XYZ file of C-alpha atoms in Angstrom:
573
model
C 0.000 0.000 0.000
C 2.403 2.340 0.809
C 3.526 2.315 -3.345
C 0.338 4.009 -3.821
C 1.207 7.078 -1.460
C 3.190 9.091 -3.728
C 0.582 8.947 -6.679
C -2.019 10.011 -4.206
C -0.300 13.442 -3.301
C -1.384 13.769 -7.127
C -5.025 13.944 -6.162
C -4.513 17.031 -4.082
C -4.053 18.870 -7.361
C -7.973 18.193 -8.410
C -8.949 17.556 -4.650
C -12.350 19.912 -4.870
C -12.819 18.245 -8.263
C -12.517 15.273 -6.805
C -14.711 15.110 -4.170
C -17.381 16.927 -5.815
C -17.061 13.791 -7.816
C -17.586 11.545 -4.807
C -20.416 13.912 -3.537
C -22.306 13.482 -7.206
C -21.947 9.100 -6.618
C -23.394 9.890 -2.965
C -26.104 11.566 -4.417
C -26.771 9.173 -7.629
C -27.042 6.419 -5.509
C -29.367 8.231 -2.729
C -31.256 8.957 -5.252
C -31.669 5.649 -6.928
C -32.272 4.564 -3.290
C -34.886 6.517 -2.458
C -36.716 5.755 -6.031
C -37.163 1.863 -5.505
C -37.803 2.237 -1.626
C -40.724 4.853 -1.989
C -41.922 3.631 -5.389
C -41.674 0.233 -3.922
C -44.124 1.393 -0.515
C -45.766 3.616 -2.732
C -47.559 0.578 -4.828
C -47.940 -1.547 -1.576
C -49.782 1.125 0.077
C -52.005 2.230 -2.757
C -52.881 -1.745 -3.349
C -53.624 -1.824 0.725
C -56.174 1.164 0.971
C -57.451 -0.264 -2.389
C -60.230 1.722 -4.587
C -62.347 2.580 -1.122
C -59.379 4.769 -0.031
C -58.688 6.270 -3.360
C -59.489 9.428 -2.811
C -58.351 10.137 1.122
C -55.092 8.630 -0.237
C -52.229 11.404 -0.919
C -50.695 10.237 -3.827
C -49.048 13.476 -4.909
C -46.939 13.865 -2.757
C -45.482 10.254 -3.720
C -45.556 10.704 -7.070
C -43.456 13.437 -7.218
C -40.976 11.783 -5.004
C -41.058 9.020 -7.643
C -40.359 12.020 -10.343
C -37.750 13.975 -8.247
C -36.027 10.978 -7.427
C -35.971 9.335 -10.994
C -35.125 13.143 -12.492
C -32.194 13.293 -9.852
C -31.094 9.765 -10.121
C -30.164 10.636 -13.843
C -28.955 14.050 -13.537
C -26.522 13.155 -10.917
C -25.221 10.285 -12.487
C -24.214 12.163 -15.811
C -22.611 14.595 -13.913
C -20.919 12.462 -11.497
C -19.448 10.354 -14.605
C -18.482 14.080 -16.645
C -16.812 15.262 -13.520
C -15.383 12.099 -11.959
C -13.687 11.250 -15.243
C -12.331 14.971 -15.930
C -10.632 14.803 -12.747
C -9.351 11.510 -13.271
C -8.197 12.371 -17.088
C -6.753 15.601 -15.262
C -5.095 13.417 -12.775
C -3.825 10.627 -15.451
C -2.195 14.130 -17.048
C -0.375 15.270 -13.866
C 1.063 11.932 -13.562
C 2.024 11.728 -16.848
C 3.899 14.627 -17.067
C 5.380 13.825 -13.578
C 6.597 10.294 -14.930
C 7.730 11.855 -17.866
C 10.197 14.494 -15.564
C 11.653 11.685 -14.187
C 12.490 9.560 -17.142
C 14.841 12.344 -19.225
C 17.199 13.262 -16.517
C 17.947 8.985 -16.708
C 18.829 8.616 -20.247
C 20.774 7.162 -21.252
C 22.359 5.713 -17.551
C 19.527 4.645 -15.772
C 17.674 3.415 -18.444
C 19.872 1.498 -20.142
C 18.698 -1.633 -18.541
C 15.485 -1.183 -19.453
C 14.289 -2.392 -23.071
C 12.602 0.105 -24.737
C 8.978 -1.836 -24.760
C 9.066 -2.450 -20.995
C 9.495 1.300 -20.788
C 6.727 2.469 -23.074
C 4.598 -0.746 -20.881
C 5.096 0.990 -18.153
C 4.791 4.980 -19.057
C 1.557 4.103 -20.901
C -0.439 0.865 -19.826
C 0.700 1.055 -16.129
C 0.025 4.604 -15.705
C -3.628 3.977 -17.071
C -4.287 1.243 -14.599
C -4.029 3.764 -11.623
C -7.311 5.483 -12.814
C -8.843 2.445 -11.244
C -7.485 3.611 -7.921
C -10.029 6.258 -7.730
C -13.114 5.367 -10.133
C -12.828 1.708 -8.808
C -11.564 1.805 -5.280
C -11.789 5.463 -3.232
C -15.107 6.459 -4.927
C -17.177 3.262 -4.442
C -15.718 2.785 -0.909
C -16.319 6.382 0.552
C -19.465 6.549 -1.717
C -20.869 2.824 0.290
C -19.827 3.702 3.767
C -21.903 7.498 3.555
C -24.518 5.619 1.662
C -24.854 2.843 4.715
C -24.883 5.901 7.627
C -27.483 7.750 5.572
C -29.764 5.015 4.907
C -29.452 3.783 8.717
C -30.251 7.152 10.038
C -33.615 7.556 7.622
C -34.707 4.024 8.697
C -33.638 4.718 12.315
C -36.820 7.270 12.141
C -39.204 4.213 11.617
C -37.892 1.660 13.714
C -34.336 1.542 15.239
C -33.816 -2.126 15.500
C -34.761 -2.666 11.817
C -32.319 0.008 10.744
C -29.398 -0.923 13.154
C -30.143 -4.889 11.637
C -29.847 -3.372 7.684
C -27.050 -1.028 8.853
C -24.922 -3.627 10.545
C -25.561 -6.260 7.490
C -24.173 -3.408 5.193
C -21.090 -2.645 7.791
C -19.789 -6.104 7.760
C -20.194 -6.677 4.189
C -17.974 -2.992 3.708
C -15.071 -3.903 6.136
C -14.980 -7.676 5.142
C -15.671 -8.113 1.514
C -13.310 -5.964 0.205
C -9.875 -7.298 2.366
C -11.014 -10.517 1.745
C -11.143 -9.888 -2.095
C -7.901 -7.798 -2.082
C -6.096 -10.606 -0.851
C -7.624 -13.330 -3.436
C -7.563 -11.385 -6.401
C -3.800 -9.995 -5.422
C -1.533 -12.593 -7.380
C -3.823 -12.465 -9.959
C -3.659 -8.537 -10.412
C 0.606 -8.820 -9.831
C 0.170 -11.848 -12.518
C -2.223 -9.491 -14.954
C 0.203 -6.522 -15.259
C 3.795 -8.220 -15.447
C 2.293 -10.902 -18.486
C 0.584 -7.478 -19.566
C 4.284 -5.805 -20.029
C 5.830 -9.058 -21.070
C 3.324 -9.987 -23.802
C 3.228 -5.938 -25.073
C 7.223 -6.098 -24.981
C 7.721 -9.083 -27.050
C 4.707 -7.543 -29.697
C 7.144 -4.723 -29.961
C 10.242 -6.771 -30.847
C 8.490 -9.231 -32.944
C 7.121 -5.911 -35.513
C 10.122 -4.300 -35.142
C 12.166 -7.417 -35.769
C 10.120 -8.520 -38.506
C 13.009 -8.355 -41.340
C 15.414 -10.343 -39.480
C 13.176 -12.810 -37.960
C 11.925 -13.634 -41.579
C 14.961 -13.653 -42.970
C 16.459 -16.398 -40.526
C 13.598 -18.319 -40.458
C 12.578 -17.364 -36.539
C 9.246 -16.095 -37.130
C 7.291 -19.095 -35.929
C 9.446 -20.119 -33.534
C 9.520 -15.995 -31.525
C 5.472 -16.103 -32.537
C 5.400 -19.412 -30.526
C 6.558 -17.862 -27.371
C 4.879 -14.542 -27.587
C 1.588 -16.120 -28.097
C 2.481 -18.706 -25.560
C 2.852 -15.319 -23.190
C -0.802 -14.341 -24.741
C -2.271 -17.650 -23.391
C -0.881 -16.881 -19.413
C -2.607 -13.243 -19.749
C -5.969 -14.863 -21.129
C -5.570 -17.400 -18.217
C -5.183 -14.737 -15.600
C -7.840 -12.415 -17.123
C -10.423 -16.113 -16.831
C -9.271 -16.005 -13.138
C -10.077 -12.740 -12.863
C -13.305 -12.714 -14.007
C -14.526 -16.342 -12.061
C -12.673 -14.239 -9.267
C -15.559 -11.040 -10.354
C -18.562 -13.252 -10.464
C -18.180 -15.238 -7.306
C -18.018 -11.765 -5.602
C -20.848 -10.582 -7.319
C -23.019 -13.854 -6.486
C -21.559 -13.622 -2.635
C -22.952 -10.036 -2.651
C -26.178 -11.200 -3.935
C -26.424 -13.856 -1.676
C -25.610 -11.692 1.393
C -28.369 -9.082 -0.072
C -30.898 -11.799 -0.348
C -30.468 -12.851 3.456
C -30.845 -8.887 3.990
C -34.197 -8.556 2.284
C -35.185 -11.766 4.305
C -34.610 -10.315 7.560
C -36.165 -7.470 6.912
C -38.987 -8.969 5.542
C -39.039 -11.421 9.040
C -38.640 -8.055 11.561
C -40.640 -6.095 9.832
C -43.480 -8.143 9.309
C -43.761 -8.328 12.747
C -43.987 -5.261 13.420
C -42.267 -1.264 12.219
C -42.070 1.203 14.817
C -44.553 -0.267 17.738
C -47.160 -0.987 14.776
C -48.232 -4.466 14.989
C -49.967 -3.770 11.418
C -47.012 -2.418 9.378
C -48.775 -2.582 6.151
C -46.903 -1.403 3.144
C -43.875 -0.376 5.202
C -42.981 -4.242 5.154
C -42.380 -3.198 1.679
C -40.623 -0.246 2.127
C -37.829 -1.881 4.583
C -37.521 -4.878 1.484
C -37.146 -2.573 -1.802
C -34.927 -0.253 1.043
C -33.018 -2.966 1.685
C -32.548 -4.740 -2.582
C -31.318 -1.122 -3.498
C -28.996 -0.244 -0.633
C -27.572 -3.759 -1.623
C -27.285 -2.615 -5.526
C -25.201 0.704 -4.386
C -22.900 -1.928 -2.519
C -22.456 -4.095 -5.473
C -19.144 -2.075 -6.861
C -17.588 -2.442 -3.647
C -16.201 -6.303 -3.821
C -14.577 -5.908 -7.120
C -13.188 -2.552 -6.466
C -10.004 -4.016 -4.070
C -9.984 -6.767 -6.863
C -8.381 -4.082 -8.853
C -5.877 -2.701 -6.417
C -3.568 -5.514 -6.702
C -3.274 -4.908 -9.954
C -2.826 -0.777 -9.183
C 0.091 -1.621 -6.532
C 1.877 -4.053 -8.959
C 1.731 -1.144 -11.411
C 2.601 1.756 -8.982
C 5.902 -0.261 -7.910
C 6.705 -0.604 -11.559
C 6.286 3.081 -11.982
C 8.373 3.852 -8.870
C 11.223 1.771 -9.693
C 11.847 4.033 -12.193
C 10.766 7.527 -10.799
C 12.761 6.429 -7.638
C 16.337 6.510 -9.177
C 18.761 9.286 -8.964
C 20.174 10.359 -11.805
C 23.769 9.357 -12.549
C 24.560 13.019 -13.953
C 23.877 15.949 -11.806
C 23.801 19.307 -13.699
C 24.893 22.287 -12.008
C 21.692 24.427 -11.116
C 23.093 27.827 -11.777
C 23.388 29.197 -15.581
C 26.750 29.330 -17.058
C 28.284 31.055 -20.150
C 28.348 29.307 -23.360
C 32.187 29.880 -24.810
C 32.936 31.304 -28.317
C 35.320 28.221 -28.506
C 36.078 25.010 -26.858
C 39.514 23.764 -25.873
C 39.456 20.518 -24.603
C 41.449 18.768 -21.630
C 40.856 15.037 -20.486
C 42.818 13.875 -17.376
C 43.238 9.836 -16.743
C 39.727 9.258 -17.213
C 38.560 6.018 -16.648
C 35.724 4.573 -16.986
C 33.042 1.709 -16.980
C 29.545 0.758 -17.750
C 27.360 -0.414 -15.103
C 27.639 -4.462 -14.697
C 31.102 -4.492 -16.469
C 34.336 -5.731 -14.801
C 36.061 -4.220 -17.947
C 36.940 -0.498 -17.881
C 35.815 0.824 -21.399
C 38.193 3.527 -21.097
C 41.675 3.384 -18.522
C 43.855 6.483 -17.760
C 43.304 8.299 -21.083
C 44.867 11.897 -21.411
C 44.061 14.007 -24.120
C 44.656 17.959 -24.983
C 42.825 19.494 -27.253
C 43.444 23.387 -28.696
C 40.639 25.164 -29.536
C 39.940 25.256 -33.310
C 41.851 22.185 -33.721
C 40.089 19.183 -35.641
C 40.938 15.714 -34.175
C 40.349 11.966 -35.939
C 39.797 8.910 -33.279
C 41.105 5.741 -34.956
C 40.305 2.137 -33.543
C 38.850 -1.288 -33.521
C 34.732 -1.204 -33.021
C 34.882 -1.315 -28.958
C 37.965 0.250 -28.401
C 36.086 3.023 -26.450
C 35.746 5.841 -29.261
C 31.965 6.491 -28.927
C 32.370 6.538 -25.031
C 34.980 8.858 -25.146
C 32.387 10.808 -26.992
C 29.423 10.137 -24.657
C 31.781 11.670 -21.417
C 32.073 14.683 -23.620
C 28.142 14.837 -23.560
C 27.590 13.906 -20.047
C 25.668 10.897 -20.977
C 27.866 9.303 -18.197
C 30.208 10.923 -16.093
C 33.907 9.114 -15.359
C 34.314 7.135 -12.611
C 37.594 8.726 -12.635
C 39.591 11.659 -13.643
C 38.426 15.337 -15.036
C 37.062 16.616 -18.154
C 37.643 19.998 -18.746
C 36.011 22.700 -21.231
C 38.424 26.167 -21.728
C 39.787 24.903 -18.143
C 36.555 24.588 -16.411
C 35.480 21.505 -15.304
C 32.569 19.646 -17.349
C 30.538 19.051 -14.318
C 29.945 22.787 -14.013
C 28.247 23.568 -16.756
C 24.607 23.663 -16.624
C 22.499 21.184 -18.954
C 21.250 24.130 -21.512
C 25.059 25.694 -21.565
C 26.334 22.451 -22.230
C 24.091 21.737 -25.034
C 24.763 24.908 -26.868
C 28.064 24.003 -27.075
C 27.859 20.910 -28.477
C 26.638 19.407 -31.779
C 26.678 15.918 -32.124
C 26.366 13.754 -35.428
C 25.644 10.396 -33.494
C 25.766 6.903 -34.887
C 22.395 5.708 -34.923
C 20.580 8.693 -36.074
C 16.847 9.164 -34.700
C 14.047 9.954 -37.520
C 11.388 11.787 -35.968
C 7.835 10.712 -37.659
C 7.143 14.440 -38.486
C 7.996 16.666 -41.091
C 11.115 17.480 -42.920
C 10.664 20.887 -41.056
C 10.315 19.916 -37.757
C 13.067 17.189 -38.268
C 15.389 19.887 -39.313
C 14.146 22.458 -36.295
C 14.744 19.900 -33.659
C 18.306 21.419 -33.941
C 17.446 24.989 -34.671
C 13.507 26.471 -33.604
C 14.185 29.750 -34.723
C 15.932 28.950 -38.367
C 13.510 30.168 -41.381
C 12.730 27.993 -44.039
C 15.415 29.404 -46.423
C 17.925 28.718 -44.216
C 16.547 25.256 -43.965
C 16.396 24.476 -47.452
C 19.633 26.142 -48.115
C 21.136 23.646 -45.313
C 19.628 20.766 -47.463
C 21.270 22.310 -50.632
C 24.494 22.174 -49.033
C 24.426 18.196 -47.335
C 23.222 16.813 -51.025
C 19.242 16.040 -49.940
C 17.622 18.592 -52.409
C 15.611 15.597 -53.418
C 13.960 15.557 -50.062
C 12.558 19.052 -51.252
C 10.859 18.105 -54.818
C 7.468 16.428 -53.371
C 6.560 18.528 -50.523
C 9.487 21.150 -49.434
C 9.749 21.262 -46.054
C 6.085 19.898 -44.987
C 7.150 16.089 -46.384
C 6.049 14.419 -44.323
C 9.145 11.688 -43.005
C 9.067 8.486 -40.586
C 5.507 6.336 -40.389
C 3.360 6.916 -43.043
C 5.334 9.175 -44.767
C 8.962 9.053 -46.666
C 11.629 6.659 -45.346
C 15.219 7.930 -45.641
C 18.075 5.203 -46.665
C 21.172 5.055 -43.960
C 23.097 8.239 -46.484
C 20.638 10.272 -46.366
C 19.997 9.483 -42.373
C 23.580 10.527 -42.020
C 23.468 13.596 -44.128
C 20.147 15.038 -42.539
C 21.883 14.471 -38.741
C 24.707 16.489 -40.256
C 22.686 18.932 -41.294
C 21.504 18.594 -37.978
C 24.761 19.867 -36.353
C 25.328 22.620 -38.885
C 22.452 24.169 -38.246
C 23.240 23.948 -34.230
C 26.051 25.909 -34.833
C 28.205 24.906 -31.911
C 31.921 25.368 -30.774
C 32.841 21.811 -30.588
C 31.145 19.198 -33.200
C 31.680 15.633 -32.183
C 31.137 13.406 -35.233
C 30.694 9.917 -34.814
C 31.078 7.902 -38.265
C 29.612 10.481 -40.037
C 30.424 9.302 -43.495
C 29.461 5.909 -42.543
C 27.114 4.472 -45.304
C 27.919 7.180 -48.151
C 29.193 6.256 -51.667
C 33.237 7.327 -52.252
C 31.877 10.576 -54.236
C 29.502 11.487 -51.457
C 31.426 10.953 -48.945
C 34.428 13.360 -50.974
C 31.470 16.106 -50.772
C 30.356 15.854 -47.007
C 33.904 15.877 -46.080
C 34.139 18.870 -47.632
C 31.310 20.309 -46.639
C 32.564 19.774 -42.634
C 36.050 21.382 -43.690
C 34.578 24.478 -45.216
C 31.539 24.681 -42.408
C 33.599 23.751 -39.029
C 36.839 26.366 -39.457
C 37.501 27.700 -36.152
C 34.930 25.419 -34.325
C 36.513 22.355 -31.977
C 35.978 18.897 -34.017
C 36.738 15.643 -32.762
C 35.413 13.058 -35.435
C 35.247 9.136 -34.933
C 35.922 7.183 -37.891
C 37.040 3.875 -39.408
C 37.342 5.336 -42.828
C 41.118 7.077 -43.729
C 39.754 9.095 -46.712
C 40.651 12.943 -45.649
C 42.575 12.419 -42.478
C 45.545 14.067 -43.759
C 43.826 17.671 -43.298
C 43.582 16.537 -39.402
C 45.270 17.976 -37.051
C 46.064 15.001 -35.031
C 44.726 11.543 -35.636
C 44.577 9.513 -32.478
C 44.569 5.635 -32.782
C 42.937 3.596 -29.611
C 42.699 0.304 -28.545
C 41.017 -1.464 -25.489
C 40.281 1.944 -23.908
C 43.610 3.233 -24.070
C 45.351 5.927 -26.390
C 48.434 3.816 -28.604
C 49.601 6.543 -31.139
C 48.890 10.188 -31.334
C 50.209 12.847 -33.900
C 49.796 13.829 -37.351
C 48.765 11.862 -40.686
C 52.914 12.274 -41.519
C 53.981 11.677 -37.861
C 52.259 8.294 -37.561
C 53.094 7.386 -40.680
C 56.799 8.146 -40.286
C 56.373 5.956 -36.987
C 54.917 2.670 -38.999
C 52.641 1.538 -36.006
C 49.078 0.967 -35.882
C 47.894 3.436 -38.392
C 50.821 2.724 -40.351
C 49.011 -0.769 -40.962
C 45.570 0.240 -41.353
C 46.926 2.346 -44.249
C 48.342 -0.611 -45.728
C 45.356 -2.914 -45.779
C 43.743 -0.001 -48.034
């Protein structure tokens, strides 16, 4: 229970909303209360003074009750439903939004054991199951217990032993039902939302997987297991629902042993009236409808196992600290970035293997560096640490001589562009794609940016409102790489970090981009990660690593001269 306690400080946000909610249920099922018990003693009483007493018989006054009742009964439940699920919805939002806040300042660190399915499981589905916390738990169970005090205290008026009988019937059912429930229908509700996330994750991987799982001839054999998943859920959600109607038949069975004791005391007797008369019926139709307002209340801590098991889900994530702490107050961004790295070391979480040990690096401002290496050798990390993605376990980054870790988040990001490896395509258009990395550039500068990267083509449909990603165009790996170049020009930052840039472009492309960088990045920072040797020799220094350490450092003649490690890769060209 105590999961739950953060999500409901969110209520206090939409606490009058809220409540007015509850007070609309209260009044619904009043309402509805009062229209079977005084429709229900007004036919008994008309049939018991008969035709004789027709006309000393007020039957106004009844009728209208009947009207009022009936009118009220449907007025207060539409707005009860408009206003209950507004401030749910509004609720939902807040939380949300609240997830959301403490999801970005994880990535990539604390997510990074989390596949991306079981995250969007968790920020969507899991978040929508705590609606049931308040239109399927609070509201029915604060809604009951008023309902059973009111309808005690209006029977009390008649007879008090009758009342305190009904009252205490009601009471036991409210405080025992609903534990009792909570605790049978709890593994299946934990069971419900993990197979939930598990059978929604593997859906994810199997669509986006498709290509490869054909290919190989997997298809079947991943389809097997997911819809092996599938069955479990179904089997839980049968359990569920046997679990649903034996409640519902226990409440009905508890009701019906109500309306027989109240048939039995009343019968013999309402108030000191040995001839009751059509009050007998009044105490019986009292008695069926109070019953019907209880009949939410056994399946409503059915669903709070299933609310826990997704608030803990939620909170495992919410609950982390962030591996990289920004500094709070606003710095300076610099005309130009020189760059120092001292010993840094470093390792990903779960690794016994540093991905980068005691690496020193100086870079001037201006100057344009080329990392060399096997695939793992630690290039792209080196890169990430430059970002703050991570932060070394040891050693110092500096930036112009002050340290990386006091820069604030927005400072830091105007003073980097980044051309990463696995370029994102945002399902948008070609405009908003582009203004991800500039909001304020026009659309002339935009197209002119395409001009200059080689992706006029992307302008001959549409211009700028092609639509790009789902259901629109899909770019090829080039043109992926030239658009989050693009990108990074139109960031304009001191110090560019490239990683593979030219990776996937033909030899004559590739000529062009490089170019392009030389002409657009003079006097900005550039450290670019590569496993191609076309243009190096325009470098300033070329640096060669290998298992997280720096092996050779110098110039495209220097290292040459040397006939080491980038000696050989030039020969295997």
């Amino acid at each position: 229970m105590r999961a739950l306690l953060p999500y409901l400080a969110l209520y206090k946000r939409h606490k009058w909303m809220l409540t007015l909610g509850i007070v609309l249920a209260i009044v619904t099922l009043l309402a509805s209360i009062g229209l079977l018990t005084l429709s229900g003693w007004f036919l008994s009483a008309s049939a018991v003074v008969g035709v004789a007493g027709l006309y000393s018989f007020n039957y106004m006054l009844p009728a209208a009750g009947v009207r009022g009742a009936a009118i009220t009964r449907t007025a207060g439940r539409y707005f009860e439903r408009l206003v209950s699920h507004d401030a749910t919805f509004r609720v939902l939002q807040h939380l949300r939004i609240y997830t959301f806040s403490k999801l970005l300042p994880l990535s990539p660190a604390g997510l990074a054991r989390f596949r991306q399915g079981e995250l969007l499981n968790r920020v969507v589905a899991d978040v929508d199951t705590l609606d049931h916390l308040y239109l399927r738990v609070i509201s029915p169970l604060v809604g009951a217990f008023v309902v059973i005090v009111v309808v005690t205290l209006g029977l009390c008026t008649l007879d008090v032993p009758i009342a305190l009988t009904l009252g205490g019937i009601m009471l036991l059912t409210l405080f025992l039902l609903p534990p009792l429930f909570y605790r049978a229908g709890k593994p299946t509700g934990e069971n419900l939302t993990r197979l939930r996330g598990e059978y929604r994750q593997q859906l994810t991987s199997w669509l986006q997987g498709q290509a490869e799982l054909t290919i190989f001839g997997a298809s079947q054999r991943y389809r097997a297991r997911m819809e092996s998943t599938e069955l479990n859920w179904h089997e839980a959600q049968r359990r569920k629902s046997e679990l649903t109607a034996f409640s519902q038949a226990l409440m009905m069975l508890i009701g019906g042993f109500a309306v027989v004791a109240m048939l039995w005391m009343a019968s013999g007797g309402v108030g000191g009236n040995t001839q009751p008369g059509a009050l007998i019926a009044l105490f019986v139709f009292c008695a069926l409808a109070a019953f019907e307002a209880l009949a939410p209340v056994t399946g409503a801590f059915q669903h709070l196992g299933q609310v826990i098991a997704s608030a803990v889900r939620i909170t495992q994530i919410t609950e982390q600290e962030p591996e990289v702490q920004f500094h709070a107050q606003q710095t300076t961004v610099p005309a130009q970035v020189a760059l120092q790295l001292q010993d840094i070391t470093f390792a990903y979480a779960g690794q016994t293997q540093n991905a980068l040990e005691g690496v020193n690096l100086s870079v001037p401002a201006g100057a344009r560096i080329a990392l060399l290496g096997r695939t793992g050798c630690g290039k792209s990390t080196l890169l990430q640490l430059l970002t703050r993605a991570w932060d070394p376990q040891h050693g110092n980054i500096l930036f112009n001589d002050v340290p990386l870790r006091e820069f604030s988040e927005h400072a830091l990001r105007k003073t980097v562009s980044v051309v990463p490896q696995r370029v994102h395509l945002f399902s948008a258009t070609l405009r908003e794609n582009l203004r991800l990395a500039a909001p304020e550039a026009s659309d002339d500068v935009l197209s002119a940016m395409l001009e200059r990267v080689g992706l006029h083509k992307l302008l001959e449909d549409d211009g700028l409102n092609s639509w790009l990603g789902e259901g629109g165009r899909q770019l090829s790996g080039g043109e992926l790489r030239r658009l989050a170049i693009a990108r990074a020009l139109l960031h304009d930052a001191p110090l560019m970090l490239l990683d593979e840039p030219t990776e996937g472009l033909d030899a004559t492309t590739e000529s062009q981009i490089l170019d392009l960088l030389a002409n657009a990045m003079v006097g900005k920072t550039v450290i670019m990660v590569t496993h191609r040797l076309r243009g190096l020799a325009s470098f300033d220094q070329i640096i060669v690593m290998d298992n997280g350490h720096i092996i050779e450092q110098g110039s495209h003649t220097e290292l040459l001269a040397k006939q080491g490690r980038y000696y050989q890769f030039k020969q295997r060209l």
